[in-house]
mmCIF file of C-alpha atoms and ligand atoms in Angstrom:
data_model
loop_
_atom_site.group_PDB
_atom_site.id
_atom_site.type_symbol
_atom_site.label_atom_id
_atom_site.label_comp_id
_atom_site.label_asym_id
_atom_site.label_seq_id
_atom_site.Cartn_x
_atom_site.Cartn_y
_atom_site.Cartn_z
ATOM 1 C CA MET A 105 75.394 101.918 147.682
ATOM 2 C CA ARG A 106 73.693 100.335 144.660
ATOM 3 C CA ASP A 107 75.914 98.973 141.809
ATOM 4 C CA SER A 108 74.475 101.585 139.407
ATOM 5 C CA ASP A 109 75.269 104.448 141.837
ATOM 6 C CA LEU A 110 78.774 103.125 142.345
ATOM 7 C CA TYR A 111 79.417 102.970 138.593
ATOM 8 C CA THR A 112 77.836 106.382 138.022
ATOM 9 C CA ARG A 113 80.423 107.750 140.491
ATOM 10 C CA ILE A 114 83.527 105.839 139.439
ATOM 11 C CA LEU A 115 82.876 106.366 135.742
ATOM 12 C CA GLY A 116 82.288 110.088 136.294
ATOM 13 C CA ILE A 117 78.994 109.850 134.392
ATOM 14 C CA GLU A 118 77.128 113.162 134.620
ATOM 15 C CA ALA A 119 73.580 114.301 133.924
ATOM 16 C CA PRO A 120 71.722 113.912 131.634
ATOM 17 C CA TRP A 121 73.410 110.481 131.545
ATOM 18 C CA GLN A 122 73.176 107.961 134.364
ATOM 19 C CA VAL A 123 73.957 104.312 134.963
ATOM 20 C CA SER A 124 70.715 102.373 134.872
ATOM 21 C CA ALA A 125 71.952 98.814 135.421
ATOM 22 C CA VAL A 126 75.074 96.769 135.930
ATOM 23 C CA LYS A 127 75.214 93.166 134.671
ATOM 24 C CA VAL A 128 77.914 90.681 135.528
ATOM 25 C CA GLU A 129 78.430 87.985 132.907
ATOM 26 C CA MET A 130 80.437 85.403 134.787
ATOM 27 C CA THR A 131 81.057 83.033 131.861
ATOM 28 C CA LYS A 132 82.384 85.819 129.587
ATOM 29 C CA LYS A 133 84.196 87.490 132.522
ATOM 30 C CA GLU A 134 82.514 90.692 131.536
ATOM 31 C CA ILE A 135 80.714 93.509 133.333
ATOM 32 C CA VAL A 136 78.209 95.397 131.212
ATOM 33 C CA VAL A 137 77.304 98.848 132.483
ATOM 34 C CA GLN A 138 74.073 100.188 130.959
ATOM 35 C CA VAL A 139 74.028 103.959 130.682
ATOM 36 C CA GLU A 140 70.885 105.871 129.786
ATOM 37 C CA ARG A 141 70.083 109.444 128.892
ATOM 38 C CA LYS A 142 67.319 111.318 130.694
ATOM 39 C CA PRO A 143 64.565 111.866 128.116
ATOM 40 C CA GLY A 144 63.601 115.383 127.186
ATOM 41 C CA GLU A 145 67.078 116.888 127.446
ATOM 42 C CA LYS A 146 68.250 119.086 124.564
ATOM 43 C CA LEU A 147 70.174 117.446 121.738
ATOM 44 C CA CYS A 148 72.417 119.062 119.144
ATOM 45 C CA CYS A 149 74.201 118.284 115.896
ATOM 46 C CA ARG A 150 77.827 117.392 116.703
ATOM 47 C CA THR A 151 79.062 119.260 113.608
ATOM 48 C CA CYS A 152 77.308 122.627 113.807
ATOM 49 C CA GLY A 153 75.883 122.573 117.360
ATOM 50 C CA LYS A 154 72.346 123.340 116.179
ATOM 51 C CA GLU A 155 69.744 122.338 118.759
ATOM 52 C CA LEU A 156 67.417 119.658 117.424
ATOM 53 C CA SER A 157 64.894 117.131 118.680
ATOM 54 C CA GLY A 158 65.729 113.407 118.733
ATOM 55 C CA TYR A 159 65.403 111.416 115.496
ATOM 56 C CA ASP A 160 66.094 107.883 116.739
ATOM 57 C CA THR A 161 68.723 106.040 118.779
ATOM 58 C CA ARG A 162 71.558 103.637 118.053
ATOM 59 C CA ARG A 163 72.769 100.945 120.478
ATOM 60 C CA ARG A 164 76.492 101.434 121.066
ATOM 61 C CA ARG A 165 79.139 99.622 123.157
ATOM 62 C CA TRP A 166 82.522 100.895 124.381
ATOM 63 C CA ARG A 167 85.229 99.001 126.159
ATOM 64 C CA HIS A 168 86.219 100.763 129.394
ATOM 65 C CA LEU A 169 88.989 100.122 131.950
ATOM 66 C CA ASP A 170 88.660 96.652 133.465
ATOM 67 C CA THR A 171 86.905 96.204 136.805
ATOM 68 C CA CYS A 172 89.407 93.977 138.613
ATOM 69 C CA GLN A 173 90.062 91.223 136.056
ATOM 70 C CA TYR A 174 86.677 91.649 134.338
ATOM 71 C CA LYS A 175 86.450 93.307 130.933
ATOM 72 C CA THR A 176 84.080 96.270 131.406
ATOM 73 C CA ILE A 177 81.742 97.411 128.682
ATOM 74 C CA LEU A 178 79.591 100.549 128.623
ATOM 75 C CA GLU A 179 76.354 100.186 126.697
ATOM 76 C CA ALA A 180 73.933 102.958 125.728
ATOM 77 C CA ASN A 181 71.274 103.966 123.262
ATOM 78 C CA VAL A 182 72.814 107.075 121.724
ATOM 79 C CA PRO A 183 70.362 109.564 120.239
ATOM 80 C CA ARG A 184 70.664 110.650 116.612
ATOM 81 C CA VAL A 185 69.380 113.978 115.250
ATOM 82 C CA LYS A 186 68.398 115.018 111.760
ATOM 83 C CA CYS A 187 70.261 118.220 110.986
ATOM 84 C CA PRO A 188 68.972 120.178 107.944
ATOM 85 C CA GLU A 189 72.617 120.759 106.969
ATOM 86 C CA HIS A 190 74.413 117.558 108.069
ATOM 87 C CA GLY A 191 71.713 114.918 107.786
ATOM 88 C CA VAL A 192 71.157 112.149 110.358
ATOM 89 C CA VAL A 193 74.058 112.230 112.801
ATOM 90 C CA THR A 194 74.788 110.487 116.107
ATOM 91 C CA THR A 195 75.113 112.926 119.009
ATOM 92 C CA LEU A 196 78.256 113.066 121.111
ATOM 93 C CA VAL A 197 78.682 111.154 124.373
ATOM 94 C CA PRO A 198 80.928 112.628 127.085
ATOM 95 C CA TRP A 199 82.958 109.456 127.653
ATOM 96 C CA ALA A 200 84.144 108.616 124.143
ATOM 97 C CA GLU A 201 85.033 110.067 120.809
ATOM 98 C CA PRO A 202 82.758 109.544 117.825
ATOM 99 C CA ASN A 203 83.478 106.312 115.931
ATOM 100 C CA SER A 204 85.539 104.789 118.739
ATOM 101 C CA GLY A 205 84.645 101.530 120.403
ATOM 102 C CA PHE A 206 86.629 102.533 123.513
ATOM 103 C CA THR A 207 86.087 105.096 126.247
ATOM 104 C CA ALA A 208 88.482 108.060 126.409
ATOM 105 C CA MET A 209 89.915 106.722 129.690
ATOM 106 C CA PHE A 210 90.646 103.370 128.066
ATOM 107 C CA GLU A 211 92.320 105.060 125.085
ATOM 108 C CA ALA A 212 94.488 107.145 127.448
ATOM 109 C CA LEU A 213 95.625 103.973 129.219
ATOM 110 C CA VAL A 214 96.574 102.337 125.896
ATOM 111 C CA ILE A 215 98.610 105.420 124.900
ATOM 112 C CA ASP A 216 100.414 105.336 128.281
ATOM 113 C CA TRP A 217 101.240 101.643 127.770
ATOM 114 C CA LEU A 218 102.497 102.256 124.221
ATOM 115 C CA LYS A 219 105.105 104.628 125.699
ATOM 116 C CA GLU A 220 106.356 101.802 127.987
ATOM 117 C CA ALA A 221 105.953 98.605 125.995
ATOM 118 C CA SER A 222 106.033 97.259 122.469
ATOM 119 C CA THR A 223 102.856 97.350 120.438
ATOM 120 C CA SER A 224 102.759 93.556 120.290
ATOM 121 C CA ALA A 225 102.942 93.418 124.130
ATOM 122 C CA VAL A 226 100.131 95.991 124.470
ATOM 123 C CA SER A 227 98.098 94.084 121.913
ATOM 124 C CA ARG A 228 98.543 90.766 123.743
ATOM 125 C CA LEU A 229 98.075 91.999 127.292
ATOM 126 C CA MET A 230 95.086 94.222 126.602
ATOM 127 C CA GLY A 231 93.455 91.916 124.095
ATOM 128 C CA LEU A 232 93.486 94.513 121.296
ATOM 129 C CA SER A 233 93.988 94.021 117.572
ATOM 130 C CA TRP A 234 96.624 95.979 115.644
ATOM 131 C CA ASN A 235 93.827 97.890 113.926
ATOM 132 C CA ALA A 236 92.267 98.887 117.253
ATOM 133 C CA ILE A 237 95.665 100.165 118.501
ATOM 134 C CA ASP A 238 96.195 102.018 115.261
ATOM 135 C CA GLY A 239 92.777 103.689 115.571
ATOM 136 C CA ILE A 240 93.579 104.729 119.173
ATOM 137 C CA MET A 241 96.914 106.229 118.063
ATOM 138 C CA GLN A 242 95.312 108.082 115.144
ATOM 139 C CA ARG A 243 92.670 109.637 117.396
ATOM 140 C CA ALA A 244 95.383 110.684 119.890
ATOM 141 C CA VAL A 245 97.286 112.411 117.082
ATOM 142 C CA LYS A 246 94.126 114.136 115.864
ATOM 143 C CA ARG A 247 93.389 115.444 119.372
ATOM 144 C CA GLY A 248 96.963 116.671 119.709
ATOM 145 C CA LEU A 249 96.810 118.444 116.365
ATOM 146 C CA ALA A 250 93.504 120.060 117.253
ATOM 147 C CA ARG A 251 94.889 121.446 120.506
ATOM 148 C CA ARG A 252 98.344 122.206 119.201
ATOM 149 C CA GLY A 253 97.455 125.686 118.007
ATOM 150 C CA GLN A 254 95.909 126.642 121.328
ATOM 151 C CA MET A 255 98.837 126.127 123.651
ATOM 152 C CA CYS A 256 102.587 126.126 124.094
ATOM 153 C CA ALA A 257 104.454 122.965 124.894
ATOM 154 C CA ARG A 258 106.832 123.315 127.817
ATOM 155 C CA ARG A 259 108.392 119.880 127.679
ATOM 156 C CA LEU A 260 108.316 117.725 124.604
ATOM 157 C CA GLY A 261 108.975 114.065 125.158
ATOM 158 C CA VAL A 262 109.987 111.612 122.478
ATOM 159 C CA ASP A 263 109.421 107.923 123.147
ATOM 160 C CA GLU A 264 110.411 105.172 120.825
ATOM 161 C CA THR A 265 108.651 101.876 121.164
ATOM 162 C CA ALA A 266 109.896 98.763 119.483
ATOM 163 C CA PHE A 267 107.587 96.979 117.105
ATOM 164 C CA LYS A 268 108.109 93.346 116.357
ATOM 165 C CA LYS A 269 105.899 93.329 113.304
ATOM 166 C CA ARG A 270 104.918 95.797 110.591
ATOM 167 C CA HIS A 271 107.148 98.687 111.638
ATOM 168 C CA ASP A 272 110.375 98.510 113.570
ATOM 169 C CA TYR A 273 109.605 101.460 115.774
ATOM 170 C CA VAL A 274 106.882 103.896 116.643
ATOM 171 C CA THR A 275 107.808 107.366 117.835
ATOM 172 C CA ILE A 276 105.394 109.112 120.176
ATOM 173 C CA VAL A 277 105.960 112.819 120.669
ATOM 174 C CA SER A 278 104.049 114.154 123.641
ATOM 175 C CA ASP A 279 103.704 117.408 125.538
ATOM 176 C CA GLN A 280 104.711 116.148 128.956
ATOM 177 C CA SER A 281 103.401 119.199 130.791
ATOM 178 C CA ALA A 282 99.920 118.572 129.419
ATOM 179 C CA GLY A 283 100.128 114.790 129.108
ATOM 180 C CA MET A 284 98.988 115.014 125.493
ATOM 181 C CA VAL A 285 100.106 113.067 122.431
ATOM 182 C CA LEU A 286 101.127 115.405 119.604
ATOM 183 C CA HIS A 287 102.501 112.999 117.025
ATOM 184 C CA VAL A 288 102.845 109.271 116.408
ATOM 185 C CA GLY A 289 105.442 108.381 113.770
ATOM 186 C CA LEU A 290 105.598 104.896 112.329
ATOM 187 C CA ASP A 291 109.356 104.905 112.219
ATOM 188 C CA ARG A 292 112.155 106.635 114.060
ATOM 189 C CA LYS A 293 113.871 108.146 111.072
ATOM 190 C CA LYS A 294 115.186 111.589 111.797
ATOM 191 C CA ALA A 295 113.537 112.910 108.630
ATOM 192 C CA GLY A 296 110.081 112.041 109.933
ATOM 193 C CA LEU A 297 110.611 113.881 113.153
ATOM 194 C CA LYS A 298 112.282 116.839 111.459
ATOM 195 C CA GLU A 299 109.340 117.185 109.081
ATOM 196 C CA TRP A 300 107.009 117.139 112.061
ATOM 197 C CA TYR A 301 108.949 119.825 113.956
ATOM 198 C CA GLU A 302 108.943 121.972 110.852
ATOM 199 C CA SER A 303 105.188 121.704 110.600
ATOM 200 C CA LEU A 304 104.755 123.301 114.061
ATOM 201 C CA PRO A 305 103.632 126.924 114.124
ATOM 202 C CA GLU A 306 106.334 129.337 115.235
ATOM 203 C CA SER A 307 104.458 130.283 118.398
ATOM 204 C CA TYR A 308 104.739 126.649 119.511
ATOM 205 C CA LEU A 309 108.521 126.377 119.373
HETATM 206 ZN ZN1 LIG B 30 74.510 120.261 111.731
#
């Protein structure tokens, strides 16, 4: 099996995207996986879904789960479209959220680690800045909020993780049946959690 086929499979990359090349950078201990989009496939505005033709592309990089001890980076030219209503916008990619420098699988791993270890430990072991971790938590909360209205939580879990800097604790509320983060609080004061419970729609409780 060629490297590009292997990575297409293990990354779960689907048409119209495919892995075109895999580069190993020994000195940087990095693997760069180039992903390309089959030309001619339909594109759409990520805000309104209107089908449009390509405007240009932007080179983007995302950190993915490590391959053994090598940092693994996905690289792709992401098409942009010019929507009459929303202007020039980057189209969505299936492996990451807009404006994130990490793949969805990498972000999920960070959230799992934040439930088990302090933020400073996650930052040190995964080589992530506090801002990067904060961005990952904010996106997890946003996803949880977006899905919150569509489902019922069967088991809510509350994890408190000790912070050594900035905040003493972070509270992660997750729906354990769906493995989804619903809320990240920057302290563990009861008031914060109470406020959050009260903001839930009745159908959810
Ligand atoms: Zn649009």
